[in-house]
């Protein structure tokens, strides 16, 4: 595998990726349903709608969306109550910025990657309701992550000159390196004891792999389109991604091609990156640029 990053200072590169490479991003929420031809999208709404960096959405539950949100010049954990569209904040202010918030499975608490002023970026737990945060793993420079279960994560971490994929037992503080040279998009596959991750191929594009949690083996799934980094699962056999203002679907039992299934340009959405699906599959959140 080729290294995904060639740089001296990966900490600064990661900071530029999440903040500088996507200026003035917004979080959009919409209704999603499946159809015979693919998906249907309705009721698109810009739920952050402010200047600054709003990105990395995930669902706390069917009624609550959380994301990295701009607050008073900092990046904190924003929470949106979907029925009322009321926004609040889920963490006490820190000197650093909080990114990639996720709910811990079978818990009320959340975690996020904190980027501190000294350049360290580590995974913290943020108890709910507001209490002081707790560092989960000493000295592990987490970039991106997803939960395998409440005790373990699959994550990309900063190495000397690349991002490495690691499997981390949070209770035992045990870290196993799975791959050198990985991408940022990591997800639990619905209905399976497996996760997906991305890795660079010989053409310097990204491929999606399945990582089985029981045997710790990886299997090739498909290649992402050129220039795309992010994907999510609609179910155990269908993948969704955003490119520009469009959404594309890949069916593992289909013809092997990414199929255009929606165009969000009428909602003034462009440069879609991150996506998240609600637990009941009825809401889709995306991070994108508002083309107003």
Tab-separated table of C-alpha atoms in Angstrom:
chain	number	residue	atom	x	y	z
A	1	UNK	CA	0.000	0.000	0.000
A	2	UNK	CA	1.139	3.538	-0.703
A	3	UNK	CA	1.414	6.029	2.121
A	4	UNK	CA	-1.567	8.402	2.109
A	5	UNK	CA	0.420	11.386	3.359
A	6	UNK	CA	3.951	12.525	2.607
A	7	UNK	CA	4.779	15.230	5.097
A	8	UNK	CA	7.082	16.206	7.919
A	9	UNK	CA	4.435	17.495	10.275
A	10	UNK	CA	1.301	15.344	10.134
A	11	UNK	CA	-0.303	17.204	12.985
A	12	UNK	CA	-0.344	20.419	11.006
A	13	UNK	CA	-1.500	18.569	7.891
A	14	UNK	CA	-4.434	17.030	9.762
A	15	UNK	CA	-5.362	20.438	11.139
A	16	UNK	CA	-5.300	21.911	7.637
A	17	UNK	CA	-7.429	19.042	6.308
A	18	UNK	CA	-10.216	19.478	8.839
A	19	UNK	CA	-10.142	23.256	9.064
A	20	UNK	CA	-8.402	24.916	6.137
A	21	UNK	CA	-9.248	22.539	3.269
A	22	UNK	CA	-12.973	22.915	3.918
A	23	UNK	CA	-13.583	26.568	4.816
A	24	UNK	CA	-17.041	27.723	5.808
A	25	UNK	CA	-18.570	24.261	5.699
A	26	UNK	CA	-22.122	23.710	6.915
A	27	UNK	CA	-24.141	20.750	8.178
A	28	UNK	CA	-27.281	19.907	6.217
A	29	UNK	CA	-30.068	17.593	7.364
A	30	UNK	CA	-32.620	15.907	5.093
A	31	UNK	CA	-35.160	13.102	4.930
A	32	UNK	CA	-34.053	9.984	3.062
A	33	UNK	CA	-35.988	6.940	1.889
A	34	UNK	CA	-35.262	4.060	-0.454
A	35	UNK	CA	-36.983	3.686	-3.822
A	36	UNK	CA	-36.872	1.132	-6.618
A	37	UNK	CA	-34.385	3.316	-8.488
A	38	UNK	CA	-32.243	4.229	-5.471
A	39	UNK	CA	-33.121	6.853	-2.861
A	40	UNK	CA	-35.417	9.841	-2.403
A	41	UNK	CA	-34.268	13.049	-0.684
A	42	UNK	CA	-36.684	15.621	0.755
A	43	UNK	CA	-36.835	18.534	3.233
A	44	UNK	CA	-33.211	19.663	2.992
A	45	UNK	CA	-32.238	22.158	5.694
A	46	UNK	CA	-29.024	23.956	6.655
A	47	UNK	CA	-28.951	23.288	10.406
A	48	UNK	CA	-25.696	25.066	11.309
A	49	UNK	CA	-26.060	28.115	9.037
A	50	UNK	CA	-23.267	30.331	10.341
A	51	UNK	CA	-19.731	31.327	9.448
A	52	UNK	CA	-16.906	29.043	10.455
A	53	UNK	CA	-16.240	25.316	10.413
A	54	UNK	CA	-19.299	23.102	10.983
A	55	UNK	CA	-18.635	19.513	9.994
A	56	UNK	CA	-18.320	15.818	10.929
A	57	UNK	CA	-21.975	15.039	11.717
A	58	UNK	CA	-23.138	11.884	13.497
A	59	UNK	CA	-26.396	10.851	15.120
A	60	UNK	CA	-26.630	10.544	18.888
A	61	UNK	CA	-30.072	8.996	18.382
A	62	UNK	CA	-32.969	9.357	15.943
A	63	UNK	CA	-33.884	12.768	17.378
A	64	UNK	CA	-30.417	14.210	17.984
A	65	UNK	CA	-27.649	15.156	15.574
A	66	UNK	CA	-24.181	16.029	16.892
A	67	UNK	CA	-21.313	17.626	14.987
A	68	UNK	CA	-18.202	19.787	15.263
A	69	UNK	CA	-19.578	23.329	15.433
A	70	UNK	CA	-18.138	26.848	15.519
A	71	UNK	CA	-18.681	28.648	18.848
A	72	UNK	CA	-17.028	31.952	19.784
A	73	UNK	CA	-14.024	31.314	17.568
A	74	UNK	CA	-13.569	27.730	18.782
A	75	UNK	CA	-14.794	24.325	17.597
A	76	UNK	CA	-16.986	22.485	20.105
A	77	UNK	CA	-19.536	19.676	20.119
A	78	UNK	CA	-22.853	20.989	18.843
A	79	UNK	CA	-26.127	19.154	19.396
A	80	UNK	CA	-29.296	19.613	17.365
A	81	UNK	CA	-32.682	18.493	18.694
A	82	UNK	CA	-34.221	17.505	15.370
A	83	UNK	CA	-37.957	17.828	16.231
A	84	UNK	CA	-37.500	21.475	17.291
A	85	UNK	CA	-34.253	22.336	15.414
A	86	UNK	CA	-32.903	23.758	18.677
A	87	UNK	CA	-29.108	23.792	18.968
A	88	UNK	CA	-27.122	23.402	22.200
A	89	UNK	CA	-23.568	22.481	23.197
A	90	UNK	CA	-22.535	19.136	24.712
A	91	UNK	CA	-19.105	19.877	26.152
A	92	UNK	CA	-17.605	22.300	28.588
A	93	UNK	CA	-15.229	24.743	26.844
A	94	UNK	CA	-11.616	23.556	26.575
A	95	UNK	CA	-8.420	25.171	25.336
A	96	UNK	CA	-8.482	22.846	22.330
A	97	UNK	CA	-11.004	22.192	19.589
A	98	UNK	CA	-13.317	19.178	19.477
A	99	UNK	CA	-13.798	17.168	16.286
A	100	UNK	CA	-15.490	13.936	15.151
A	101	UNK	CA	-17.984	13.547	18.023
A	102	UNK	CA	-19.532	10.076	18.408
A	103	UNK	CA	-21.825	8.503	20.961
A	104	UNK	CA	-20.258	5.598	22.839
A	105	UNK	CA	-22.342	2.454	22.159
A	106	UNK	CA	-24.577	1.427	25.080
A	107	UNK	CA	-23.731	4.663	26.884
A	108	UNK	CA	-25.095	8.175	27.291
A	109	UNK	CA	-21.605	9.635	26.907
A	110	UNK	CA	-19.772	10.818	23.817
A	111	UNK	CA	-16.187	10.980	22.605
A	112	UNK	CA	-14.373	13.436	20.353
A	113	UNK	CA	-10.894	14.095	19.015
A	114	UNK	CA	-9.432	17.125	20.768
A	115	UNK	CA	-6.855	19.180	18.906
A	116	UNK	CA	-4.924	21.080	21.587
A	117	UNK	CA	-2.947	24.315	21.077
A	118	UNK	CA	0.314	22.359	21.449
A	119	UNK	CA	-0.582	20.234	18.395
A	120	UNK	CA	-1.567	17.064	20.221
A	121	UNK	CA	-4.791	15.433	19.057
A	122	UNK	CA	-6.140	12.724	21.313
A	123	UNK	CA	-9.398	10.959	22.013
A	124	UNK	CA	-11.409	12.216	25.012
A	125	UNK	CA	-14.633	11.120	26.661
A	126	UNK	CA	-17.204	13.807	27.421
A	127	UNK	CA	-19.670	12.647	30.086
A	128	UNK	CA	-23.332	13.646	29.683
A	129	UNK	CA	-24.543	15.866	31.308
A	130	UNK	CA	-21.613	18.298	31.249
A	131	UNK	CA	-18.702	17.103	33.351
A	132	UNK	CA	-14.940	17.447	32.872
A	133	UNK	CA	-13.608	15.438	29.924
A	134	UNK	CA	-11.403	12.374	30.345
A	135	UNK	CA	-8.415	11.357	28.198
A	136	UNK	CA	-8.988	7.800	26.979
A	137	UNK	CA	-5.571	6.780	25.659
A	138	UNK	CA	-2.271	8.401	26.580
A	139	UNK	CA	-0.096	9.610	23.702
A	140	UNK	CA	-2.203	8.021	20.930
A	141	UNK	CA	-2.581	10.681	18.238
A	142	UNK	CA	-6.040	9.821	16.933
A	143	UNK	CA	-7.094	11.366	13.625
A	144	UNK	CA	-10.343	9.531	12.763
A	145	UNK	CA	-12.191	6.675	14.427
A	146	UNK	CA	-15.367	4.605	14.743
A	147	UNK	CA	-16.672	2.238	17.388
A	148	UNK	CA	-16.553	-1.522	16.938
A	149	UNK	CA	-18.374	-1.767	20.287
A	150	UNK	CA	-18.335	0.086	23.593
A	151	UNK	CA	-14.900	-1.367	24.397
A	152	UNK	CA	-13.025	-0.997	21.110
A	153	UNK	CA	-12.450	1.391	18.207
A	154	UNK	CA	-10.944	1.174	14.749
A	155	UNK	CA	-8.962	4.350	14.155
A	156	UNK	CA	-6.423	6.077	11.984
A	157	UNK	CA	-3.574	7.561	14.002
A	158	UNK	CA	-0.680	9.869	13.225
A	159	UNK	CA	2.561	8.036	12.576
A	160	UNK	CA	5.934	9.473	11.578
A	161	UNK	CA	5.066	10.146	7.938
A	162	UNK	CA	1.608	8.633	7.405
A	163	UNK	CA	-1.727	7.647	8.889
A	164	UNK	CA	-1.877	4.117	10.299
A	165	UNK	CA	-4.986	2.036	10.923
A	166	UNK	CA	-5.139	0.576	14.434
A	167	UNK	CA	-7.556	-1.527	16.458
A	168	UNK	CA	-7.724	-0.288	20.048
A	169	UNK	CA	-9.093	-2.092	23.094
A	170	UNK	CA	-10.067	0.876	25.267
A	171	UNK	CA	-10.330	-1.126	28.474
A	172	UNK	CA	-6.997	-2.913	28.210
A	173	UNK	CA	-5.300	0.047	26.454
A	174	UNK	CA	-4.056	-2.433	23.849
A	175	UNK	CA	-3.239	-1.136	20.377
A	176	UNK	CA	-2.818	-3.406	17.328
A	177	UNK	CA	-1.642	-1.924	14.026
A	178	UNK	CA	-3.701	-3.233	11.105
A	179	UNK	CA	-2.375	-1.202	8.188
A	180	UNK	CA	0.227	1.434	7.345
A	181	UNK	CA	-1.190	4.105	5.051
A	182	UNK	CA	-4.948	4.441	5.602
A	183	UNK	CA	-7.741	6.893	4.857
A	184	UNK	CA	-10.145	8.751	7.119
A	185	UNK	CA	-13.505	7.072	6.466
A	186	UNK	CA	-14.227	4.321	9.030
A	187	UNK	CA	-17.638	2.808	9.801
A	188	UNK	CA	-19.373	-0.086	11.500
A	189	UNK	CA	-21.153	-2.180	8.853
A	190	UNK	CA	-24.848	-2.589	9.782
A	191	UNK	CA	-25.843	-6.064	10.882
A	192	UNK	CA	-22.304	-7.458	10.749
A	193	UNK	CA	-19.429	-7.999	13.131
A	194	UNK	CA	-17.333	-6.011	10.702
A	195	UNK	CA	-16.184	-2.502	9.879
A	196	UNK	CA	-15.118	-0.681	6.734
A	197	UNK	CA	-12.086	1.483	6.203
A	198	UNK	CA	-10.215	3.049	3.290
A	199	UNK	CA	-6.649	2.552	2.125
A	200	UNK	CA	-4.614	3.965	-0.737
A	201	UNK	CA	-3.988	1.735	-3.743
A	202	UNK	CA	-1.181	1.653	-6.298
A	203	UNK	CA	-2.844	4.459	-8.271
A	204	UNK	CA	-2.975	6.691	-5.162
A	205	UNK	CA	-6.763	6.407	-5.060
A	206	UNK	CA	-8.730	5.006	-2.141
A	207	UNK	CA	-10.213	1.522	-1.857
A	208	UNK	CA	-12.826	0.380	0.673
A	209	UNK	CA	-12.072	-2.722	2.717
A	210	UNK	CA	-14.081	-4.797	5.172
A	211	UNK	CA	-12.393	-5.586	8.482
A	212	UNK	CA	-13.884	-8.613	10.247
A	213	UNK	CA	-13.858	-8.115	13.993
A	214	UNK	CA	-13.661	-11.826	14.856
A	215	UNK	CA	-10.780	-13.019	12.679
A	216	UNK	CA	-9.172	-9.538	12.218
A	217	UNK	CA	-8.873	-10.139	8.470
A	218	UNK	CA	-9.495	-7.551	5.748
A	219	UNK	CA	-11.294	-8.030	2.435
A	220	UNK	CA	-11.514	-5.733	-0.592
A	221	UNK	CA	-14.970	-4.266	-1.280
A	222	UNK	CA	-14.618	-1.652	-4.034
A	223	UNK	CA	-12.715	1.425	-5.151
A	224	UNK	CA	-13.895	4.927	-4.361
A	225	UNK	CA	-14.197	7.363	-7.278
A	226	UNK	CA	-11.117	9.506	-7.857
A	227	UNK	CA	-10.854	12.320	-5.326
A	228	UNK	CA	-13.468	10.921	-2.917
A	229	UNK	CA	-12.532	10.078	0.681
A	230	UNK	CA	-15.812	9.464	2.507
A	231	UNK	CA	-18.530	6.828	2.476
A	232	UNK	CA	-21.334	5.498	4.669
A	233	UNK	CA	-23.510	2.363	4.709
A	234	UNK	CA	-27.248	2.539	4.038
A	235	UNK	CA	-27.517	-1.138	4.983
A	236	UNK	CA	-25.225	-4.173	4.912
A	237	UNK	CA	-24.909	-4.135	1.111
A	238	UNK	CA	-25.346	-0.522	-0.047
A	239	UNK	CA	-22.814	2.306	0.180
A	240	UNK	CA	-23.445	6.033	-0.269
A	241	UNK	CA	-21.049	8.894	-0.968
A	242	UNK	CA	-21.141	12.536	-2.015
A	243	UNK	CA	-19.289	14.134	-4.912
A	244	UNK	CA	-19.788	17.816	-5.648
A	245	UNK	CA	-23.520	18.338	-5.178
A	246	UNK	CA	-24.483	14.768	-6.035
A	247	UNK	CA	-25.004	11.536	-4.128
A	248	UNK	CA	-23.886	8.173	-5.517
A	249	UNK	CA	-24.857	4.656	-4.454
A	250	UNK	CA	-22.921	1.394	-4.745
A	251	UNK	CA	-24.758	-1.931	-4.420
A	252	UNK	CA	-22.566	-4.906	-3.543
A	253	UNK	CA	-25.028	-7.062	-5.469
A	254	UNK	CA	-25.225	-4.641	-8.405
A	255	UNK	CA	-23.166	-4.170	-11.557
A	256	UNK	CA	-20.053	-2.866	-9.828
A	257	UNK	CA	-20.584	0.817	-10.638
A	258	UNK	CA	-21.334	3.884	-8.533
A	259	UNK	CA	-24.812	5.115	-9.552
A	260	UNK	CA	-25.966	8.725	-9.279
A	261	UNK	CA	-29.087	8.755	-7.097
A	262	UNK	CA	-29.587	12.411	-6.086
A	263	UNK	CA	-28.607	15.946	-7.016
A	264	UNK	CA	-28.650	18.516	-4.192
A	265	UNK	CA	-27.598	21.532	-6.244
A	266	UNK	CA	-31.092	23.080	-6.070
A	267	UNK	CA	-30.595	23.288	-2.301
A	268	UNK	CA	-27.407	25.323	-2.918
A	269	UNK	CA	-25.192	22.475	-1.728
A	270	UNK	CA	-21.750	21.774	-3.174
A	271	UNK	CA	-18.529	19.975	-2.216
A	272	UNK	CA	-20.167	17.257	-0.111
A	273	UNK	CA	-17.743	15.401	2.139
A	274	UNK	CA	-18.902	13.730	5.380
A	275	UNK	CA	-22.198	11.863	5.621
A	276	UNK	CA	-24.144	10.265	8.463
A	277	UNK	CA	-27.342	8.193	8.592
A	278	UNK	CA	-29.750	8.148	11.532
A	279	UNK	CA	-30.187	4.805	13.350
A	280	UNK	CA	-33.658	4.315	11.861
A	281	UNK	CA	-32.413	5.186	8.367
A	282	UNK	CA	-34.836	8.080	7.803
A	283	UNK	CA	-32.460	11.067	8.173
A	284	UNK	CA	-29.275	11.872	6.286
A	285	UNK	CA	-26.787	14.520	7.419
A	286	UNK	CA	-24.031	15.821	5.173
A	287	UNK	CA	-21.195	18.285	5.547
A	288	UNK	CA	-20.848	20.543	2.531
A	289	UNK	CA	-20.310	24.087	1.321
A	290	UNK	CA	-23.344	26.328	1.029
A	291	UNK	CA	-23.460	27.805	-2.468
A	292	UNK	CA	-25.391	30.917	-1.455
